[in-house]
Amino acid sequence: MILVFLMGVSGFAGVPGMSTRVTDFAHGAAPAAGANVSASDIGNALGAWLGCLAITAGLGCTAPLYVGAGITLASVVMAVAAHRARSSAGRAGPTTTV
């Protein structure tokens, strides 16, 4: 029971911060919050679908764990790439057009 609680806390602890970050990045635009929730819903559906594909492919009932780990790894890689792209764009300074 304690592990189920900890899983819920770890899974949902970042949601308010993520929503705030997206809305702040969009300068308070209301559609940003909706897009954030929609992207989360798509991610939930995609994860369930990929997990079911792994089971029906005969990889066993533990295969969705590895699918989830792969999705998490891919999201971390994308977050790091986005952070690096934003950091390098900030260091380049403003561009001037003639």
Coordinates of C-alpha atoms in Angstrom, one line a residue:
M1 CA 0.0 0.0 0.0
I2 CA 2.9 2.4 0.8
L3 CA 4.4 1.7 -2.6
V4 CA 1.2 2.4 -4.4
F5 CA 1.0 5.8 -2.6
L6 CA 4.6 6.6 -3.5
M7 CA 4.0 5.7 -7.1
G8 CA 1.0 8.1 -7.2
V9 CA 3.0 10.8 -5.5
S10 CA 5.9 10.5 -7.9
G11 CA 3.7 10.3 -10.9
F12 CA 1.6 13.3 -10.1
A13 CA 4.0 15.5 -8.2
G14 CA 5.4 17.2 -11.3
V15 CA 2.1 17.9 -13.0
P16 CA 1.4 21.4 -11.3
G17 CA 4.9 22.5 -12.1
M18 CA 4.7 21.3 -15.6
S19 CA 1.4 23.1 -16.2
T20 CA 2.7 26.3 -14.7
R21 CA 5.9 26.1 -16.8
V22 CA 3.9 25.6 -20.0
T23 CA 1.5 28.4 -19.3
D24 CA 4.3 30.8 -18.3
F25 CA 6.3 29.9 -21.4
A26 CA 3.2 30.7 -23.5
H27 CA 2.9 34.1 -21.6
G28 CA -0.4 33.2 -20.0
A29 CA -2.2 32.0 -23.2
A30 CA -5.2 30.0 -22.1
P31 CA -4.9 27.4 -25.0
A32 CA -1.5 26.4 -23.6
A33 CA -3.0 24.9 -20.6
G34 CA -5.5 22.9 -22.7
A35 CA -2.7 21.8 -25.1
N36 CA -0.7 20.6 -22.0
V37 CA -3.6 18.5 -20.8
S38 CA -4.3 17.1 -24.2
A39 CA -0.6 16.1 -24.7
S40 CA -0.7 14.3 -21.3
D41 CA -3.9 12.5 -22.4
I42 CA -2.3 11.5 -25.7
G43 CA 0.8 10.2 -23.8
N44 CA -1.4 8.1 -21.5
A45 CA -3.2 6.6 -24.4
L46 CA 0.0 6.0 -26.4
G47 CA 1.6 4.3 -23.4
A48 CA -1.3 2.0 -22.8
W49 CA -1.5 1.1 -26.5
L50 CA 2.3 0.4 -26.8
G51 CA 2.1 -1.7 -23.6
C52 CA -0.7 -3.7 -25.0
L53 CA 1.2 -4.2 -28.3
A54 CA 4.2 -5.5 -26.3
I55 CA 2.0 -8.0 -24.5
T56 CA 0.2 -9.2 -27.7
A57 CA 3.6 -9.6 -29.4
G58 CA 4.3 -12.3 -26.9
L59 CA 6.8 -10.4 -24.8
G60 CA 5.0 -11.2 -21.5
C61 CA 3.2 -9.3 -18.9
T62 CA 6.3 -7.5 -17.7
A63 CA 6.9 -6.0 -21.2
P64 CA 4.9 -2.8 -20.5
L65 CA 7.4 -2.0 -17.7
Y66 CA 10.1 -1.8 -20.3
V67 CA 7.9 0.1 -22.7
G68 CA 7.3 2.7 -20.0
A69 CA 11.0 2.9 -19.2
G70 CA 11.7 3.4 -22.9
I71 CA 9.1 6.2 -23.1
T72 CA 10.5 7.8 -20.1
L73 CA 14.1 7.7 -21.5
A74 CA 12.9 9.2 -24.8
S75 CA 11.1 12.0 -22.9
V76 CA 14.3 12.8 -20.9
V77 CA 16.4 12.8 -24.1
M78 CA 13.9 15.2 -25.7
A79 CA 13.8 17.4 -22.6
V80 CA 17.6 17.6 -22.5
A81 CA 17.8 18.4 -26.2
A82 CA 15.1 21.2 -25.8
H83 CA 17.0 22.6 -22.9
R84 CA 20.3 22.6 -24.8
A85 CA 18.7 24.2 -27.9
R86 CA 17.1 26.9 -25.7
S87 CA 20.4 27.5 -23.9
S88 CA 22.5 27.8 -27.0
A89 CA 19.9 30.1 -28.6
G90 CA 20.1 32.4 -25.5
R91 CA 23.9 32.5 -25.7
A92 CA 24.0 33.4 -29.4
G93 CA 22.5 36.8 -28.7
P94 CA 20.0 38.8 -30.7
T95 CA 20.2 38.5 -34.4
T96 CA 20.0 41.6 -36.6
T97 CA 18.5 41.8 -40.0
V98 CA 19.5 44.2 -42.7

